[in-house]
mmCIF file with all atom_site columns, C-alpha atoms and ligand atoms in Angstrom:
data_model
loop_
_atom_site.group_PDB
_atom_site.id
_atom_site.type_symbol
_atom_site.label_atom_id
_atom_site.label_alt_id
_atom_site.label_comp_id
_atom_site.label_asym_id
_atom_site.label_entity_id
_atom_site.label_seq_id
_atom_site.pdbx_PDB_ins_code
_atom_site.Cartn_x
_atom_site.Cartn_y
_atom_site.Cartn_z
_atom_site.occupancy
_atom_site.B_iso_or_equiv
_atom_site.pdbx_formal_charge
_atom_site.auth_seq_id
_atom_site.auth_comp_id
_atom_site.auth_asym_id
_atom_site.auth_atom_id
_atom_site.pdbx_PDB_model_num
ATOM   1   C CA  . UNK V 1 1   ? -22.730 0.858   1.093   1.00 91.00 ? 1   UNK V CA  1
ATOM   2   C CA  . UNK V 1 2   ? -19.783 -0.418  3.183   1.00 96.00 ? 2   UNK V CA  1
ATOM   3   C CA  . UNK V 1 3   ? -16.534 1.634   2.435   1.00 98.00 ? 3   UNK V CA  1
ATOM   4   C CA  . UNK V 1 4   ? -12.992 1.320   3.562   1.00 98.00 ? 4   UNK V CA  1
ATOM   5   C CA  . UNK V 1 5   ? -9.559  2.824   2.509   1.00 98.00 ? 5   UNK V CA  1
ATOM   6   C CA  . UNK V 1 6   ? -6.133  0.834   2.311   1.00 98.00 ? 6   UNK V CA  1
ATOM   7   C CA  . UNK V 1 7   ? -3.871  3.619   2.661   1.00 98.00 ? 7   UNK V CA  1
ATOM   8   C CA  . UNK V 1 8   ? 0.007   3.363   2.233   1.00 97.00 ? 8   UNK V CA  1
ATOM   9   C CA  . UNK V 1 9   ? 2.981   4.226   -0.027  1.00 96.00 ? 9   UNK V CA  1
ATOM   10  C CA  . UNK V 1 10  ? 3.002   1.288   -2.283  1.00 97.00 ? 10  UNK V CA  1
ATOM   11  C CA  . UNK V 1 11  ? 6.461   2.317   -3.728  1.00 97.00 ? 11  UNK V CA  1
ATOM   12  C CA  . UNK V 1 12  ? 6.198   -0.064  -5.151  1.00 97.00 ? 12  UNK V CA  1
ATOM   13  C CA  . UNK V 1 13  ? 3.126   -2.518  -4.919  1.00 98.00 ? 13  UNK V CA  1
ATOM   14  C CA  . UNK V 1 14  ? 4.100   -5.479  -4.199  1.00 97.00 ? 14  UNK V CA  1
ATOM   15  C CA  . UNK V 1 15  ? 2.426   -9.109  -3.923  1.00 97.00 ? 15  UNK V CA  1
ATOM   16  C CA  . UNK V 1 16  ? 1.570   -8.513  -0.109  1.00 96.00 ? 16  UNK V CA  1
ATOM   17  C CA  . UNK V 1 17  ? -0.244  -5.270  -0.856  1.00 97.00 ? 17  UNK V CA  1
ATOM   18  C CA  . UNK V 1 18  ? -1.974  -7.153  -3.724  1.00 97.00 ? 18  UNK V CA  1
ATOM   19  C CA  . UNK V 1 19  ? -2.523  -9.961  -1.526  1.00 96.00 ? 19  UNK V CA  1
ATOM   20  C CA  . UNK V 1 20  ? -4.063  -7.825  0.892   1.00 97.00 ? 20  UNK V CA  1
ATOM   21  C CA  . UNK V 1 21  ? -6.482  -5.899  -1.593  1.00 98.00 ? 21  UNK V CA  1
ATOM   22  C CA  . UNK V 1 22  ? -7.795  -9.121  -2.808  1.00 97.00 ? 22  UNK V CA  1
ATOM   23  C CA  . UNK V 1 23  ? -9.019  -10.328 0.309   1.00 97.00 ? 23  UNK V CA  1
ATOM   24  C CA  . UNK V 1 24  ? -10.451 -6.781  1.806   1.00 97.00 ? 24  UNK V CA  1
ATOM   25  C CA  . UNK V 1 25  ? -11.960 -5.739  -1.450  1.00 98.00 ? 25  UNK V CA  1
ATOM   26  C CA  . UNK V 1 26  ? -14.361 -8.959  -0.604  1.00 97.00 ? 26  UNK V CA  1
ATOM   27  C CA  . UNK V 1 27  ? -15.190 -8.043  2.469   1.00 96.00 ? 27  UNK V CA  1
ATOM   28  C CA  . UNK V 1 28  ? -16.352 -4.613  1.560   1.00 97.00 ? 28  UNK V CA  1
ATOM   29  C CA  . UNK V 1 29  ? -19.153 -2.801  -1.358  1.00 98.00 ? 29  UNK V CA  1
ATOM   30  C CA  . UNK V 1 30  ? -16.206 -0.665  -2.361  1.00 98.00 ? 30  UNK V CA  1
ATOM   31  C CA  . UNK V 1 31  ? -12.366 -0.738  -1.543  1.00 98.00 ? 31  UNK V CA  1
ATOM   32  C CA  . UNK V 1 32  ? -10.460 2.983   -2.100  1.00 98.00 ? 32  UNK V CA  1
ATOM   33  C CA  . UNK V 1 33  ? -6.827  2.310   -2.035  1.00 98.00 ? 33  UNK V CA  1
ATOM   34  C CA  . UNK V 1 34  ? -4.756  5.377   -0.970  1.00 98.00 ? 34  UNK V CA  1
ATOM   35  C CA  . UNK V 1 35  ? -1.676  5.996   -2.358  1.00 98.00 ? 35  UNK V CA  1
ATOM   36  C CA  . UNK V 1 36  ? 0.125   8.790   -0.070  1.00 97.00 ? 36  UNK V CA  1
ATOM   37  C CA  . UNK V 1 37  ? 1.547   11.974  -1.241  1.00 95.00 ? 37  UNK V CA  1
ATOM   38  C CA  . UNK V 1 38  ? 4.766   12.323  1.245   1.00 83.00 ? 38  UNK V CA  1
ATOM   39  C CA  . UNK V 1 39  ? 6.746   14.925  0.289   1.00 76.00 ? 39  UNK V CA  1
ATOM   40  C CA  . UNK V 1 40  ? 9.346   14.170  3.499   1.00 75.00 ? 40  UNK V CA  1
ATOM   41  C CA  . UNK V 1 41  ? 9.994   10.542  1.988   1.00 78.00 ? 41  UNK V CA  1
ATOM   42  C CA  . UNK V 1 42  ? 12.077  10.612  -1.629  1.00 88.00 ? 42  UNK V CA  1
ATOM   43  C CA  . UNK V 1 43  ? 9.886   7.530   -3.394  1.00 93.00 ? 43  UNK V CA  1
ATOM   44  C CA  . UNK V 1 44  ? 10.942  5.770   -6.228  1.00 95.00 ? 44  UNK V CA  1
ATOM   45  C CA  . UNK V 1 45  ? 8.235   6.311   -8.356  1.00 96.00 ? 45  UNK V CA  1
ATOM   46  C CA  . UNK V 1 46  ? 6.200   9.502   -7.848  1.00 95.00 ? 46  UNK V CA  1
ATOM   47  C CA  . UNK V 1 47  ? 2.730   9.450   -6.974  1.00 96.00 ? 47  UNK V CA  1
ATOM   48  C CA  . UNK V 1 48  ? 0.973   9.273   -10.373 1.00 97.00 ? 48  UNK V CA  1
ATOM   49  C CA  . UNK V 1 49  ? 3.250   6.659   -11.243 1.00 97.00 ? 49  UNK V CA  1
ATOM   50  C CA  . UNK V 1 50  ? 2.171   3.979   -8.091  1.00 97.00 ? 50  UNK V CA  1
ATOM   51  C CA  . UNK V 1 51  ? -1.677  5.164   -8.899  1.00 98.00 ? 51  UNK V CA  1
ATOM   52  C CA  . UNK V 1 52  ? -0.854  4.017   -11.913 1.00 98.00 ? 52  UNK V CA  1
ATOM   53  C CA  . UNK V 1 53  ? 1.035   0.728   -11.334 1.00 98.00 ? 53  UNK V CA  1
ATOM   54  C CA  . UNK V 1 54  ? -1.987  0.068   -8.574  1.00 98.00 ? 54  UNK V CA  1
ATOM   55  C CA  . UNK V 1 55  ? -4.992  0.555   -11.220 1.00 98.00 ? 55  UNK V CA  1
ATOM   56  C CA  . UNK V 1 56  ? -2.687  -1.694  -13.576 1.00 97.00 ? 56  UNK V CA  1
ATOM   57  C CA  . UNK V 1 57  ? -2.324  -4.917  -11.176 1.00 97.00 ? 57  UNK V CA  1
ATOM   58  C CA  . UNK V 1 58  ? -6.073  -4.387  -10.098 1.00 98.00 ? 58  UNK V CA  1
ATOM   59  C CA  . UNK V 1 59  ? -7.949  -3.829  -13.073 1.00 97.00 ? 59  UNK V CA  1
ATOM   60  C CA  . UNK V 1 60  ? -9.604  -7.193  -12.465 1.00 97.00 ? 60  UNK V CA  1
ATOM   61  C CA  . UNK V 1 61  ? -11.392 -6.149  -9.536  1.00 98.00 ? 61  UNK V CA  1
ATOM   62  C CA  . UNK V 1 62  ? -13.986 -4.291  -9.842  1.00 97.00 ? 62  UNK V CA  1
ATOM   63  C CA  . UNK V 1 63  ? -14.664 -2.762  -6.314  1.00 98.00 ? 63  UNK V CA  1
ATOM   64  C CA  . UNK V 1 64  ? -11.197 -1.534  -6.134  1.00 98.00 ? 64  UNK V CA  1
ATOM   65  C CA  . UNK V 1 65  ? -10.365 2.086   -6.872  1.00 98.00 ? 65  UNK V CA  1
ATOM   66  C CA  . UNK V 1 66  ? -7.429  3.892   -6.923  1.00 98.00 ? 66  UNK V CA  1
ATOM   67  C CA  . UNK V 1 67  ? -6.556  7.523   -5.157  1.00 98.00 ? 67  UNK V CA  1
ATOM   68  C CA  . UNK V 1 68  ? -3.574  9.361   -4.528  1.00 98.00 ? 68  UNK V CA  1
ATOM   69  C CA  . UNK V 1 69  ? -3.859  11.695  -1.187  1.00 97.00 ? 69  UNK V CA  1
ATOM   70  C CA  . UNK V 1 70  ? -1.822  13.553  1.333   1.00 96.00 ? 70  UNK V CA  1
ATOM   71  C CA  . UNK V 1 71  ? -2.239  14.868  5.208   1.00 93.00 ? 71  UNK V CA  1
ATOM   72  C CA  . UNK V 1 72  ? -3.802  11.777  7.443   1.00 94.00 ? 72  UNK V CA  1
ATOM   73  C CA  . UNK V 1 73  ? -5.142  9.052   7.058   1.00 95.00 ? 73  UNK V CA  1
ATOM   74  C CA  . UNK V 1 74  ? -8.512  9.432   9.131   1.00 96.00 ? 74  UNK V CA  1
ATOM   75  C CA  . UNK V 1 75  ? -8.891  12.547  7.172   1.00 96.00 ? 75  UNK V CA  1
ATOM   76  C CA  . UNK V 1 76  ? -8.978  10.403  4.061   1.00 97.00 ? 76  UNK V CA  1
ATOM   77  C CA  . UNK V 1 77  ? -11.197 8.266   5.447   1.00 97.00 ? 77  UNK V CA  1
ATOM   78  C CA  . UNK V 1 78  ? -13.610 10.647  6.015   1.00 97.00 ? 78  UNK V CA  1
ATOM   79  C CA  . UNK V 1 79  ? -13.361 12.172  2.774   1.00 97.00 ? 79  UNK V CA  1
ATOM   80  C CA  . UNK V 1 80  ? -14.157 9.240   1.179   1.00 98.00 ? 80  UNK V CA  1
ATOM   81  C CA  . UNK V 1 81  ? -17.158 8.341   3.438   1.00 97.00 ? 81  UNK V CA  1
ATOM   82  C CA  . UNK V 1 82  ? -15.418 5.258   4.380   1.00 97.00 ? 82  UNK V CA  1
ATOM   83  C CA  . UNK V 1 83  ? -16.237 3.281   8.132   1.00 95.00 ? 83  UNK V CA  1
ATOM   84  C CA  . UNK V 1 84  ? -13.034 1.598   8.101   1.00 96.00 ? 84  UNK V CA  1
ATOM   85  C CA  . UNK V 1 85  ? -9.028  1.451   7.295   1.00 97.00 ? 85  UNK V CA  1
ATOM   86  C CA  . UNK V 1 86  ? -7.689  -1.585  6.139   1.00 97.00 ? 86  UNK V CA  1
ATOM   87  C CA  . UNK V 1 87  ? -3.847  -2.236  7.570   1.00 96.00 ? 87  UNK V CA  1
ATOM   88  C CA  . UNK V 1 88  ? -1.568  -5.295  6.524   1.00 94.00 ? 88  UNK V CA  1
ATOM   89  C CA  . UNK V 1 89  ? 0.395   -6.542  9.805   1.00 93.00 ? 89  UNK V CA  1
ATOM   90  C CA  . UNK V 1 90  ? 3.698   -8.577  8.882   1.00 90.00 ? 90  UNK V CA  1
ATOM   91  C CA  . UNK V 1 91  ? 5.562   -9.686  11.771  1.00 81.00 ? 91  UNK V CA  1
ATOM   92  C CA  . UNK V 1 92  ? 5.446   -8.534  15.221  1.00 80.00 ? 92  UNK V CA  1
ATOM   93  C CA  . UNK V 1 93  ? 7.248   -5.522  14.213  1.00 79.00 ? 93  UNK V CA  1
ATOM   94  C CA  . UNK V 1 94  ? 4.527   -4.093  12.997  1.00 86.00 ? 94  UNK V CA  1
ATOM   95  C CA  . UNK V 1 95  ? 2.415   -4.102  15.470  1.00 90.00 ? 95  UNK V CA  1
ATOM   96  C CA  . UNK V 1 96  ? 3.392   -1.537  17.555  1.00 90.00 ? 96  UNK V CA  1
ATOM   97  C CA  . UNK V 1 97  ? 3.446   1.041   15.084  1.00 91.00 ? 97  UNK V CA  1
ATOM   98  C CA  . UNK V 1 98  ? 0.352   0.111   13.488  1.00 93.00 ? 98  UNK V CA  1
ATOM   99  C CA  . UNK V 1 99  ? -1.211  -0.226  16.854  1.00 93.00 ? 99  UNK V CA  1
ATOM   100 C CA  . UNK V 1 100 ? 0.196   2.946   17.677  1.00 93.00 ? 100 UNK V CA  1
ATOM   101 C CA  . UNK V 1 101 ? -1.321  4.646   14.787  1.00 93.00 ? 101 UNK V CA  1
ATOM   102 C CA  . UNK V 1 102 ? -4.812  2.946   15.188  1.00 94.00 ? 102 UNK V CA  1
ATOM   103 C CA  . UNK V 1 103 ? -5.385  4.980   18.619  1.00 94.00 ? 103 UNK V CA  1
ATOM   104 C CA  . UNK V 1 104 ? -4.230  7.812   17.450  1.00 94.00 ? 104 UNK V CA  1
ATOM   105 C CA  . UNK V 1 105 ? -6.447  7.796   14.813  1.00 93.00 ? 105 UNK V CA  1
ATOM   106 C CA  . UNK V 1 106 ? -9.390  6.452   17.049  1.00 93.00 ? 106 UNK V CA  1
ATOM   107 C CA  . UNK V 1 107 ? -8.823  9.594   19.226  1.00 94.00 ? 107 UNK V CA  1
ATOM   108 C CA  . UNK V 1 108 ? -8.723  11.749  16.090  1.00 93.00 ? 108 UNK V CA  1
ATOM   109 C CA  . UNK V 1 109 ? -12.089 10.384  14.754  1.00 94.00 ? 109 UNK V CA  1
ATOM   110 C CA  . UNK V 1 110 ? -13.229 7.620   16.462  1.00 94.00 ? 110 UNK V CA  1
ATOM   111 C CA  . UNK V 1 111 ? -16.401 7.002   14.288  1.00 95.00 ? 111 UNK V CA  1
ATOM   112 C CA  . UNK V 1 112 ? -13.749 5.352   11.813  1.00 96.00 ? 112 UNK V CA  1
ATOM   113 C CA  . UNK V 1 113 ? -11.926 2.423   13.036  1.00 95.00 ? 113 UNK V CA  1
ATOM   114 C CA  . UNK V 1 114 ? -8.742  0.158   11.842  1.00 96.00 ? 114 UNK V CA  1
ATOM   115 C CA  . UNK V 1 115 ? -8.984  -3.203  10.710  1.00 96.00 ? 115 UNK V CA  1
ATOM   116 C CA  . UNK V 1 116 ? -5.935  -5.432  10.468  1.00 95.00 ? 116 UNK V CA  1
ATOM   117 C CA  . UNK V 1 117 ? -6.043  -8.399  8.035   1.00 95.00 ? 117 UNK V CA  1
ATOM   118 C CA  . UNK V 1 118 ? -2.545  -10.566 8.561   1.00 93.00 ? 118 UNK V CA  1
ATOM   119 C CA  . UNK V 1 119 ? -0.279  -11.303 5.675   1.00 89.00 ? 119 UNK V CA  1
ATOM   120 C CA  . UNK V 1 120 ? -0.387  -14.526 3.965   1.00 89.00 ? 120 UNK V CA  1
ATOM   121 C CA  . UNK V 1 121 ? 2.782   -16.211 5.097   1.00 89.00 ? 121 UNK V CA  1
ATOM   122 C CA  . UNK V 1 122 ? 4.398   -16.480 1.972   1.00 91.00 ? 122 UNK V CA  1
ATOM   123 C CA  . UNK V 1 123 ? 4.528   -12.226 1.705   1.00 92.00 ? 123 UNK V CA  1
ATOM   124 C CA  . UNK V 1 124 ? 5.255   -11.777 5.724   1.00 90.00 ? 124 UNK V CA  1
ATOM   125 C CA  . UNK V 1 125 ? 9.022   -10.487 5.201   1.00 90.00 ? 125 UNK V CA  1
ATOM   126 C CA  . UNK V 1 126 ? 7.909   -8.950  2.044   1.00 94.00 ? 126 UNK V CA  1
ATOM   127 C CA  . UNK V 1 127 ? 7.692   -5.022  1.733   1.00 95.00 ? 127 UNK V CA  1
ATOM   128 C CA  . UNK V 1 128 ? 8.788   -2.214  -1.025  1.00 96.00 ? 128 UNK V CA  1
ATOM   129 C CA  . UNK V 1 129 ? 11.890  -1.542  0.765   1.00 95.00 ? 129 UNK V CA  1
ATOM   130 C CA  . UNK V 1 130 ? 13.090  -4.797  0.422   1.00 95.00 ? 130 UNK V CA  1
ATOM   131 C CA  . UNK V 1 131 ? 12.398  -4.820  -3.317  1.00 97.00 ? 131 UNK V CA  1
ATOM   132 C CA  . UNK V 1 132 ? 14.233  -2.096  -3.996  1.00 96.00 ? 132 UNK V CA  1
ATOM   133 C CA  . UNK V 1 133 ? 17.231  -3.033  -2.272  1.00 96.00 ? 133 UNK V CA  1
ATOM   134 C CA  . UNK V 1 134 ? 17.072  -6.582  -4.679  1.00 96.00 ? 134 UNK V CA  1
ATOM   135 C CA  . UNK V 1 135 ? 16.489  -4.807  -7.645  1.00 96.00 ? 135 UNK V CA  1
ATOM   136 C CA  . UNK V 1 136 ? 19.391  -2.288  -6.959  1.00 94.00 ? 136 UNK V CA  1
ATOM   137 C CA  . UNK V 1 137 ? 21.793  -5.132  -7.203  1.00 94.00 ? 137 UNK V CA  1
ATOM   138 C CA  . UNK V 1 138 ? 20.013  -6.686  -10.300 1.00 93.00 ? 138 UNK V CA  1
ATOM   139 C CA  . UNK V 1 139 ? 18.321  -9.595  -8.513  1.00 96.00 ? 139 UNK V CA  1
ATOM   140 C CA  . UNK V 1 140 ? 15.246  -11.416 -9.586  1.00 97.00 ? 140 UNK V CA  1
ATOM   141 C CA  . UNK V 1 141 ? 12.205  -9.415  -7.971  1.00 97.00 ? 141 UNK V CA  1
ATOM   142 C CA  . UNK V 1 142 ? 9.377   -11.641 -9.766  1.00 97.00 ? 142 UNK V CA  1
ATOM   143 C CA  . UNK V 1 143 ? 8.263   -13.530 -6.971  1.00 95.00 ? 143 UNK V CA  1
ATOM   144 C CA  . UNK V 1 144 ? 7.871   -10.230 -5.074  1.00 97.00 ? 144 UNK V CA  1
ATOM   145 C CA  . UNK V 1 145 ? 6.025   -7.637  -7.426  1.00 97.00 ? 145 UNK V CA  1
ATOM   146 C CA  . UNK V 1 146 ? 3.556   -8.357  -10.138 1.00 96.00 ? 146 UNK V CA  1
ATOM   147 C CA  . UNK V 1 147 ? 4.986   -9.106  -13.551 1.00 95.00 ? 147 UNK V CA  1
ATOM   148 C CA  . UNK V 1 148 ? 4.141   -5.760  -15.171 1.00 93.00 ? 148 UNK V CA  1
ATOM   149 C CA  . UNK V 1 149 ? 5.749   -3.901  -12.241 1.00 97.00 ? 149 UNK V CA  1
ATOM   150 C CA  . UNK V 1 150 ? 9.038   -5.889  -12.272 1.00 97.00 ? 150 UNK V CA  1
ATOM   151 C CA  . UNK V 1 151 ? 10.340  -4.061  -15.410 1.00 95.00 ? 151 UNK V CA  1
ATOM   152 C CA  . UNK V 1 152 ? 8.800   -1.151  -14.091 1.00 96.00 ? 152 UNK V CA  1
ATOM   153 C CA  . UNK V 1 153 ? 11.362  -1.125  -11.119 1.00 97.00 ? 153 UNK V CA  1
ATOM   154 C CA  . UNK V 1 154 ? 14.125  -1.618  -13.284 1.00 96.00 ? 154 UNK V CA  1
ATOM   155 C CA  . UNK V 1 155 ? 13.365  0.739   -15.830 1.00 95.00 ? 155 UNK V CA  1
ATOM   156 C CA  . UNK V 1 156 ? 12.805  3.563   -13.205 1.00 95.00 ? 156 UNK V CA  1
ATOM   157 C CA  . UNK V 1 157 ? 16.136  2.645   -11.257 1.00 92.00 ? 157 UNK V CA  1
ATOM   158 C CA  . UNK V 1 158 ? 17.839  2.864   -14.505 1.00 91.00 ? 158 UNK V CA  1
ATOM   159 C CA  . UNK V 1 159 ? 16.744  6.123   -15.204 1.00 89.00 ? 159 UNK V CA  1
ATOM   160 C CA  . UNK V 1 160 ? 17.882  7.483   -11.535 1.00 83.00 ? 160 UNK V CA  1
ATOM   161 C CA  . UNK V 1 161 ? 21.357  6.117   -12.117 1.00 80.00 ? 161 UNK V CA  1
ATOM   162 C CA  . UNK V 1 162 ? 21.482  7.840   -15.351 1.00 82.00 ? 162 UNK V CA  1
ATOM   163 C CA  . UNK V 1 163 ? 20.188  10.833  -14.114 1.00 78.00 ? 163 UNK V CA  1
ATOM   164 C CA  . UNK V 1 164 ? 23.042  11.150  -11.282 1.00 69.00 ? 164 UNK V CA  1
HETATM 165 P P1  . ADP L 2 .   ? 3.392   2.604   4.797   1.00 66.32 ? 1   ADP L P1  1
HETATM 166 O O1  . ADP L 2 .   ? 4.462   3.563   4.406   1.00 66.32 ? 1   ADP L O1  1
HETATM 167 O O2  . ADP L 2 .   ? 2.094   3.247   5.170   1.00 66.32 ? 1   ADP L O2  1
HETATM 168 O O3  . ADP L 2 .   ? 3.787   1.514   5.765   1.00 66.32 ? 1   ADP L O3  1
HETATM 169 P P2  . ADP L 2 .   ? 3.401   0.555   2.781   1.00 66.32 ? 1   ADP L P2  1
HETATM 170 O O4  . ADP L 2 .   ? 3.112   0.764   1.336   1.00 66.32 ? 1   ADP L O4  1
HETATM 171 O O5  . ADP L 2 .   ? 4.752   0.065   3.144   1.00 66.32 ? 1   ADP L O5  1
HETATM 172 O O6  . ADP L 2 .   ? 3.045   1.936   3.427   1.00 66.32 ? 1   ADP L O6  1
HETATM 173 O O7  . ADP L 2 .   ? 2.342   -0.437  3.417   1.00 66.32 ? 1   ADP L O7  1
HETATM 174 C C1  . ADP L 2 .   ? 0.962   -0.185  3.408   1.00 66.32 ? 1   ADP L C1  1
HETATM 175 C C2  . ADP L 2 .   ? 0.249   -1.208  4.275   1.00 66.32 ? 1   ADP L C2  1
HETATM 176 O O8  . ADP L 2 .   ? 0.431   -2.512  3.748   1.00 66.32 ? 1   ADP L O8  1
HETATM 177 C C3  . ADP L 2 .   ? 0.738   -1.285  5.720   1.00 66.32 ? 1   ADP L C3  1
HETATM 178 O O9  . ADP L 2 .   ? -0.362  -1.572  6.549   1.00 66.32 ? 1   ADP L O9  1
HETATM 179 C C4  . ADP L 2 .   ? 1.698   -2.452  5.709   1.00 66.32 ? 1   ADP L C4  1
HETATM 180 O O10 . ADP L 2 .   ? 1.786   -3.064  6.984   1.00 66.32 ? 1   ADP L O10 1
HETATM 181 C C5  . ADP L 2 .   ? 0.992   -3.367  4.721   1.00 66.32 ? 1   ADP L C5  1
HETATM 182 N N1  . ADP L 2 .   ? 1.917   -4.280  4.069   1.00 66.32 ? 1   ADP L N1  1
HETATM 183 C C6  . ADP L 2 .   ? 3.081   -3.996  3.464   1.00 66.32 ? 1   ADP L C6  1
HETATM 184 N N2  . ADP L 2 .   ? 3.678   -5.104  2.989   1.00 66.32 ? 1   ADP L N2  1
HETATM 185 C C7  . ADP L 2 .   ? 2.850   -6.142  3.316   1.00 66.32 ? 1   ADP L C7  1
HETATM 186 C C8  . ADP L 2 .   ? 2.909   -7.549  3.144   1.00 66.32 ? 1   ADP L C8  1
HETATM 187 N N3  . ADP L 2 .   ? 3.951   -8.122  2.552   1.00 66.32 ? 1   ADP L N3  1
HETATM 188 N N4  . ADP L 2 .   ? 1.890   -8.298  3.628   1.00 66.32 ? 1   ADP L N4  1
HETATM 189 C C9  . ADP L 2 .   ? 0.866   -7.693  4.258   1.00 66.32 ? 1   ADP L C9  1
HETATM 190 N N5  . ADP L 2 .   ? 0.752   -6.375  4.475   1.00 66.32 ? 1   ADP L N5  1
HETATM 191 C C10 . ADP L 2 .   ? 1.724   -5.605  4.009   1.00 66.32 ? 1   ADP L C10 1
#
């Protein structure tokens, strides 16, 4: 059984994360996407709600499953008896973070190593943060989130604004 974890904050997911699931999820038996439980960072949607939003865009795949957890994660990794985490590298300024992290977490546990899988080219200056900044001025975020997580965004950003 060949495991791996795709860990991250997914806040939101968007089409690059998706992207990225896809083509992992068919390289392993069984693909445990981590959604990560920061209380330093203030996310948009809370933790339940991205599980939630990630088990909704990829409840056609059937290898994928779906698990909130916080700490590190090699720790996760090992948890879920998984041999590998799956990274998504963007542009070059990526790297050296992500390759930053990989040796770290090689010298934390170095049965479990990092594999990076590069971003299809439409979704390389895609990520969450960008989203949100779009949707906070009311542009169109379809071509950058799945359709049932567009409204999702708005809704949620609605409610904020309300709340303040
Ligand atoms: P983190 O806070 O851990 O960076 P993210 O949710 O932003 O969490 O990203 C999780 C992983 O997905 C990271 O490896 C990141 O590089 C990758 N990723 C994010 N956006 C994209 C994208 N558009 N294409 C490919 N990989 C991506």
């Amino acid at each position: 059984m060949r495991r791996a974890v795709y860990p991250g904050s997914f806040d939101p997911v968007t089409l690059g994360h998706l992207d990225i699931i896809r083509r992992s999820s068919d390289l392993v038996d069984e693909l445990i996407v981590g959604v990560l439980n920061n209380s330093a960072k203030t996310p948009l949607f809370s933790v339940e709600e991205r599980v939630k939003l990630l088990m909704d865009v990829t409840k056609d795949i059937s290898n994928v499953r779906i698990q909130a957890f916080s700490g590190l994660s090699v720790n996760f990794a090992k948890e879920m008896g998984a041999e590998f985490i799956v990274r998504g590298l963007r542009a070059i300024t990526d790297f050296e973070y992500e390759l930053q992290m990989a040796q770290t977490n090689r010298i934390m546990n170095p049965e479990i190593d990092t594999v990076f899988l590069t971003t299809s080219l439409e979704y390389a200056y895609l990520s969450s943060t960008t989203v949100k900044e779009v949707a906070s001025y009311g542009g169109d975020i379809s071509k950058f989130v799945p359709a049932t997580v567009v409204d999702q965004v708005f809704h949620k950003m609605a409610e904020k604004k309300n709340k303040k």
